[in-house]
Amino acid sequence: MPNPQFLVLFGSQTGTAQDVSERLGREARRRRLGCRVQALDSYPVVNLINEPLVIFVCATTGQGDPPDNMKNFWRFIFRKKLPTTALCQMEFAVLGLGDSSYTKFNFVAKKLHRRLLQLGGSALLPVCLGDDQHELGPDAAVDPWLRDLWDRVLGLLPPPPDLAEIPPGVPLPSKFTLLFLQEAPSTGSEGQRVAHPGSQEPPSESKPFLAPMISNQRVTGPSHFQDVRLIEFDISGSGISFAAGDVVLIQPSNSAAHVQQFCQVLGLDPEQLFTLQPQEPDVSCPTRLPQPCSMRHLVSHYLDIASVPRRSFFELLACLSLHELEREKLLEFSSAQGQEELFEYCNRPRRTILEVLCDFPHTAAAIPPDYLLDLIPAIRPRAFSIASSMLAHPSRLQILVAVVQFQTRLKEPRRGLCSSWLASLDPGQGPVRVPLWVRPGSLAFPETPDTPVIMVGPGTGVAPFRAAIQERVAQGQTRNFLFFGCRWRDQDFYWEAEWQELETRDCLTLVPAFSREQLSALFSALQEQKVYVQHRLRELGSLVWELLDRQGAYFYLAGNAKSMPADVSEALMSIFQENGGLCSPDAAAYLARLQRTQRFQTETWA
């Protein structure tokens, strides 16, 4: 008899929802149940009508948006023409992952749960609301919810009576076998699957374009606390085209020093060649890895050894450990009772996978190579707003990158993998190529020539608006209003000369907010009240109201998702009441109408 089957579908932006989904898959295998785990957009959504049991695991991004790998599913499931009996045969459960410091906490999970009920589905459990802000992270809600879930699932799908559960301490079989080659193959060579110039299909994640880097210039002052880069790529012959609001995805690599250290700790030969062989019929080899592949290539370009490990990493590492003391500690970290200690050891100081392996040297040295792809997640591509227009810079693509670096209690500073890798590349020292591809962003600009556009972009949030302004000016659209915020006029005022030149041509109205500038020569102290973009909006409230209400302007917001979007929305509410004469409920309805009609659009990131 085949094992009973169910389906887990995930929408994941940073990898947490995928990790939880794969945990569900592992727990199903231990219970001798068949379980398929897929990203929502890779699953043929019309097949849902044939699925008896589905678990949805989905994150909420930005201001209540679905992750990129479930956006097509999201559009389909909310089609108004879908019958209310479409999913009447389906039992389901929804597990949400969010952050309660954001206004629309777990918005995607809550909305999906309601929609599945509307379409006739039967909920096994109330929606789970995992919260990043909890001191134990999402697991504080996920662990008890999963216990209840398994009680319900096993009631619906009893496992085969002749097969016992696989105990937690026993490792499941690896997904792949690494078949080591004794000598290099006589034909073919190792290399990344890439889109070549002149290729018929546009570059994608499975076939990125290796774009030559033209320049890599620091655009913040030498005394500024943050290193911000303007990076330009040559995309001639790539087949890439983009419009204002689109984003470029870049596939970063680990540093050579980290690759060498990892190979030393695990006792791996970086030059060893191998081929991958899937162990299960529904598992395919990662398209990003060549066949054959070297260990150096695997660690450099695929394994995310610089990421902070999740609990599942410690669970598998404990199973693989042969060292009694290290195994005991790993089991503690992977237990429900050990989550507080794990948070203090790993999450709070942002300790990386490589650093953890160095802390458990006996265990690391004994890791079977077959388990590397089960143990360590793949490096995820990073998305950047495109900061240039093809109308102004043909065959070029520019991005504005803030290099992430911060200190925790660990001696070594924490560094963002992609931004640090990009900053380290110097085209002046020789040719540099970066794997990239483009996808549509969440911002779409009006095509009507006389429609005014108000753009609010503090810090690197200004990047998509530079592309929009370049594109609109090239098309003769001059009613552009930019509210830009930074700390200091002489340190982080990106593209100051470019904005000033556009102002002299009456193509742009620029409203800067310098949060750390001195008020005037009369005051030697710094501003007591820091001035941000929301303050400038309120100061020009009558103009903002006139543009929005009388001239049909579109309003755009880009930047950090933490508090700025809520502050700007609050400023708009104030303008609608003070300058538009609306009462508070009417102002809220006015703002909601702007959002519904796409005249208020946001692109934010954590």
Coordinates of N, CA, C and O in Angstrom, one line a residue, residues 120-215:
G120 N -15.2 27.2 0.0 CA -15.8 25.9 0.4 C -14.9 25.0 1.2 O -15.2 23.8 1.6
G121 N -13.6 25.4 1.4 CA -12.7 24.5 2.1 C -13.0 24.4 3.6 O -13.7 25.2 4.2
S122 N -12.6 23.3 4.2 CA -12.9 23.0 5.6 C -11.6 23.2 6.4 O -10.6 22.5 6.1
A123 N -11.6 24.1 7.4 CA -10.3 24.4 8.2 C -10.1 23.3 9.3 O -11.0 23.1 10.1
L124 N -9.0 22.7 9.3 CA -8.6 21.8 10.4 C -8.4 22.5 11.7 O -8.7 21.9 12.8
L125 N -7.8 23.7 11.6 CA -7.5 24.4 12.8 C -7.6 25.9 12.6 O -7.6 26.4 11.4
P126 N -7.7 26.8 13.6 CA -7.6 28.2 13.4 C -6.2 28.5 12.8 O -5.3 27.8 13.0
V127 N -6.2 29.7 12.1 CA -4.9 30.1 11.5 C -3.8 30.3 12.6 O -4.1 30.8 13.7
C128 N -2.6 29.8 12.3 CA -1.5 30.0 13.2 C -0.8 31.3 12.9 O -0.5 31.6 11.7
L129 N -0.5 32.1 13.9 CA 0.1 33.4 13.7 C 1.5 33.5 14.4 O 1.7 33.9 15.5
G130 N 2.5 33.0 13.6 CA 3.9 33.1 14.1 C 4.4 34.5 14.1 O 4.1 35.3 13.2
D131 N 5.1 34.9 15.2 CA 5.5 36.3 15.4 C 7.0 36.4 15.6 O 7.5 35.8 16.6
D132 N 7.7 37.1 14.7 CA 9.1 37.3 14.8 C 9.5 38.1 16.1 O 10.6 38.0 16.6
Q133 N 8.5 38.9 16.6 CA 8.8 39.7 17.8 C 8.8 39.0 19.1 O 9.2 39.5 20.1
H134 N 8.2 37.8 19.1 CA 8.2 37.0 20.3 C 9.6 36.6 20.7 O 10.5 36.4 19.9
E135 N 9.9 36.6 22.0 CA 11.2 36.4 22.5 C 11.8 35.0 22.0 O 13.0 34.9 21.9
L136 N 10.9 34.1 21.7 CA 11.4 32.8 21.1 C 11.1 32.7 19.6 O 11.3 31.6 19.0
G137 N 10.7 33.8 19.0 CA 10.5 33.8 17.6 C 9.2 33.1 17.2 O 8.4 32.8 18.1
P138 N 9.0 32.8 15.9 CA 7.7 32.2 15.5 C 7.5 30.8 16.1 O 6.3 30.5 16.2
D139 N 8.5 30.1 16.5 CA 8.3 28.8 17.1 C 7.4 28.8 18.3 O 6.8 27.7 18.6
A140 N 7.3 29.9 19.0 CA 6.5 30.0 20.2 C 5.0 29.7 19.8 O 4.3 29.0 20.6
A141 N 4.6 30.1 18.7 CA 3.2 29.8 18.2 C 3.2 28.5 17.3 O 2.2 27.8 17.3
V142 N 4.3 28.3 16.5 CA 4.3 27.2 15.6 C 4.3 25.8 16.3 O 3.6 24.9 15.9
D143 N 5.1 25.7 17.3 CA 5.3 24.4 18.0 C 4.0 23.8 18.5 O 3.6 22.7 18.1
P144 N 3.2 24.5 19.3 CA 2.0 24.0 19.8 C 0.9 23.8 18.7 O 0.2 22.8 18.7
W145 N 1.0 24.6 17.7 CA 0.0 24.5 16.6 C 0.3 23.2 15.8 O -0.6 22.5 15.4
L146 N 1.6 22.9 15.6 CA 2.0 21.7 14.8 C 1.6 20.5 15.6 O 1.2 19.5 15.0
R147 N 1.7 20.5 16.9 CA 1.2 19.3 17.7 C -0.2 19.1 17.5 O -0.7 17.9 17.2
D148 N -1.0 20.1 17.5 CA -2.5 20.0 17.2 C -2.7 19.5 15.8 O -3.6 18.7 15.5
L149 N -1.9 20.1 14.8 CA -2.1 19.7 13.4 C -1.9 18.2 13.2 O -2.7 17.5 12.5
W150 N -0.8 17.7 13.8 CA -0.5 16.3 13.6 C -1.6 15.4 14.2 O -1.9 14.3 13.6
D151 N -2.2 15.8 15.3 CA -3.3 15.0 15.8 C -4.5 14.9 14.8 O -5.0 13.8 14.6
R152 N -4.7 16.1 14.1 CA -5.8 16.1 13.1 C -5.4 15.3 11.9 O -6.2 14.5 11.3
V153 N -4.2 15.5 11.4 CA -3.7 14.9 10.2 C -3.7 13.3 10.3 O -4.2 12.6 9.4
L154 N -3.2 12.9 11.5 CA -3.1 11.4 11.7 C -4.5 10.8 11.8 O -4.7 9.6 11.5
G155 N -5.5 11.6 12.2 CA -6.9 11.1 12.3 C -7.5 11.0 10.9 O -8.3 10.0 10.6
L156 N -7.0 11.8 10.0 CA -7.5 11.8 8.6 C -6.7 10.8 7.7 O -7.3 10.1 6.8
L157 N -5.4 10.7 8.0 CA -4.5 9.8 7.2 C -3.7 8.9 8.1 O -2.6 9.2 8.4
P158 N -4.3 7.8 8.6 CA -3.6 6.9 9.5 C -2.4 6.3 8.7 O -2.5 5.9 7.6
P159 N -1.2 6.3 9.3 CA 0.0 5.7 8.7 C -0.2 4.2 8.6 O -1.0 3.6 9.3
P160 N 0.6 3.6 7.7 CA 0.6 2.1 7.6 C 0.8 1.5 9.0 O 1.8 1.8 9.7
P161 N 0.0 0.5 9.4 CA 0.1 -0.1 10.8 C 1.4 -0.9 10.9 O 1.8 -1.1 12.1
D162 N 1.9 -1.4 9.9 CA 3.1 -2.2 10.0 C 4.4 -1.4 10.0 O 5.5 -2.0 10.1
L163 N 4.4 -0.1 10.0 CA 5.6 0.8 10.0 C 5.6 1.7 11.2 O 4.7 2.4 11.4
A164 N 6.6 1.6 12.0 CA 6.7 2.4 13.2 C 7.3 3.8 12.8 O 8.0 3.9 11.8
E165 N 7.0 4.8 13.6 CA 7.6 6.1 13.4 C 9.1 6.0 13.5 O 9.7 5.2 14.3
I166 N 9.8 6.9 12.7 CA 11.2 7.0 12.8 C 11.5 8.0 14.0 O 11.1 9.1 14.0
P167 N 12.3 7.5 15.0 CA 12.5 8.4 16.2 C 13.3 9.6 15.8 O 14.1 9.7 14.8
P168 N 13.1 10.7 16.6 CA 13.7 12.0 16.3 C 15.2 12.0 16.2 O 15.8 12.7 15.4
G169 N 15.9 11.2 17.0 CA 17.4 11.1 17.0 C 18.0 10.4 15.8 O 19.2 10.5 15.6
V170 N 17.2 9.8 15.0 CA 17.7 9.0 13.8 C 17.6 9.9 12.6 O 16.5 10.4 12.3
P171 N 18.7 10.1 11.9 CA 18.6 11.0 10.7 C 17.8 10.3 9.6 O 17.9 9.1 9.4
L172 N 17.0 11.1 8.9 CA 16.3 10.7 7.7 C 17.3 10.5 6.6 O 18.4 11.1 6.6
P173 N 17.0 9.7 5.6 CA 17.9 9.6 4.5 C 18.2 10.9 3.8 O 17.3 11.8 3.8
S174 N 19.4 11.2 3.3 CA 19.7 12.4 2.6 C 18.9 12.5 1.3 O 18.5 11.5 0.7
K175 N 18.7 13.8 0.9 CA 17.9 14.0 -0.4 C 18.8 13.6 -1.6 O 18.3 13.2 -2.7
F176 N 20.1 13.7 -1.4 CA 21.1 13.5 -2.6 C 22.2 12.6 -2.1 O 22.6 12.6 -0.9
T177 N 22.8 11.9 -3.0 CA 24.1 11.2 -2.8 C 25.1 12.0 -3.7 O 24.8 12.3 -4.8
L178 N 26.3 12.3 -3.1 CA 27.4 12.9 -3.8 C 28.3 11.8 -4.3 O 28.9 11.1 -3.5
L179 N 28.3 11.6 -5.6 CA 29.2 10.5 -6.2 C 30.5 11.2 -6.6 O 30.6 12.0 -7.5
F180 N 31.6 10.9 -5.8 CA 32.9 11.5 -6.1 C 33.5 10.9 -7.3 O 33.5 9.7 -7.5
L181 N 34.1 11.8 -8.1 CA 34.9 11.3 -9.3 C 36.3 11.2 -9.0 O 36.9 12.1 -8.3
Q182 N 37.0 10.2 -9.4 CA 38.4 9.9 -9.2 C 39.2 10.9 -10.0 O 40.3 11.2 -9.6
E183 N 38.7 11.2 -11.2 CA 39.5 12.2 -12.1 C 38.5 13.0 -12.8 O 37.3 12.7 -12.9
A184 N 39.0 14.2 -13.3 CA 38.2 15.1 -14.0 C 37.7 14.5 -15.3 O 38.4 13.7 -16.0
P185 N 36.4 14.7 -15.7 CA 35.9 14.2 -16.9 C 36.6 14.7 -18.1 O 37.1 15.9 -18.1
S186 N 36.7 13.9 -19.1 CA 37.5 14.3 -20.3 C 36.8 15.4 -21.2 O 37.4 16.1 -21.9
T187 N 35.4 15.4 -21.1 CA 34.7 16.4 -21.8 C 33.9 17.2 -20.9 O 33.5 16.8 -19.8
G188 N 33.6 18.4 -21.4 CA 32.7 19.3 -20.6 C 33.6 20.0 -19.5 O 34.6 19.6 -19.1
S189 N 33.1 21.1 -19.0 CA 33.8 21.8 -17.9 C 32.8 22.4 -17.0 O 31.6 22.6 -17.3
E190 N 33.2 22.5 -15.7 CA 32.3 23.1 -14.7 C 32.1 24.5 -15.0 O 33.0 25.3 -15.3
G191 N 30.8 24.9 -14.9 CA 30.5 26.3 -15.0 C 29.0 26.6 -14.7 O 28.2 25.6 -14.7
Q192 N 28.7 27.8 -14.4 CA 27.3 28.1 -14.1 C 26.4 28.1 -15.3 O 26.9 28.5 -16.4
R193 N 25.2 27.6 -15.1 CA 24.2 27.8 -16.2 C 23.9 29.2 -16.4 O 23.4 29.8 -15.4
V194 N 24.2 29.8 -17.5 CA 23.9 31.2 -17.7 C 23.2 31.5 -19.0 O 23.3 30.7 -19.9
A195 N 22.6 32.7 -19.1 CA 22.0 33.1 -20.3 C 23.1 33.8 -21.1 O 23.7 34.8 -20.6
H196 N 23.3 33.4 -22.4 CA 24.4 34.0 -23.2 C 23.8 35.1 -24.0 O 22.6 35.2 -24.3
P197 N 24.7 36.1 -24.4 CA 24.2 37.2 -25.2 C 23.6 36.7 -26.5 O 24.1 35.7 -27.1
G198 N 22.4 37.3 -26.8 CA 21.7 36.8 -28.0 C 20.8 35.7 -27.8 O 20.1 35.2 -28.7
S199 N 20.7 35.2 -26.5 CA 19.8 34.1 -26.2 C 18.4 34.5 -26.4 O 18.0 35.6 -26.2
Q200 N 17.6 33.5 -26.9 CA 16.2 33.8 -27.2 C 15.3 34.0 -25.9 O 14.4 34.9 -25.9
E201 N 15.6 33.3 -24.8 CA 14.9 33.5 -23.6 C 15.5 34.5 -22.7 O 16.8 34.5 -22.6
P202 N 14.7 35.3 -22.0 CA 15.3 36.3 -21.1 C 16.0 35.6 -19.9 O 15.6 34.5 -19.5
P203 N 17.0 36.2 -19.3 CA 17.7 35.7 -18.1 C 16.7 35.4 -17.0 O 15.7 36.1 -16.9
S204 N 17.0 34.4 -16.2 CA 16.1 34.0 -15.1 C 17.0 33.4 -14.0 O 18.2 33.3 -14.1
E205 N 16.3 33.0 -12.9 CA 17.1 32.5 -11.8 C 17.9 31.2 -12.2 O 19.0 31.0 -11.7
S206 N 17.2 30.4 -13.0 CA 17.9 29.2 -13.4 C 19.0 29.4 -14.5 O 19.9 28.7 -14.7
K207 N 18.8 30.6 -15.2 CA 19.8 31.0 -16.2 C 20.1 32.5 -16.1 O 19.5 33.2 -16.9
P208 N 20.9 32.9 -15.2 CA 21.1 34.4 -15.0 C 22.1 34.9 -16.1 O 22.7 34.1 -16.8
F209 N 22.1 36.2 -16.3 CA 23.0 36.8 -17.2 C 24.2 37.3 -16.4 O 24.1 37.9 -15.4
L210 N 25.4 36.9 -16.9 CA 26.7 37.3 -16.2 C 27.0 38.7 -16.7 O 27.7 38.9 -17.7
A211 N 26.5 39.7 -16.0 CA 26.7 41.1 -16.5 C 28.0 41.7 -16.1 O 28.4 41.6 -14.9
P212 N 28.8 42.3 -17.0 CA 30.0 43.0 -16.7 C 29.7 44.2 -15.8 O 28.8 45.0 -16.1
M213 N 30.5 44.3 -14.7 CA 30.3 45.5 -13.8 C 31.2 46.6 -14.4 O 32.4 46.4 -14.7
I214 N 30.6 47.7 -14.7 CA 31.3 48.9 -15.3 C 31.9 49.8 -14.2 O 33.1 50.2 -14.4
S215 N 31.2 50.1 -13.2 CA 31.7 50.9 -12.1 C 31.1 50.5 -10.8 O 30.0 50.0 -10.7

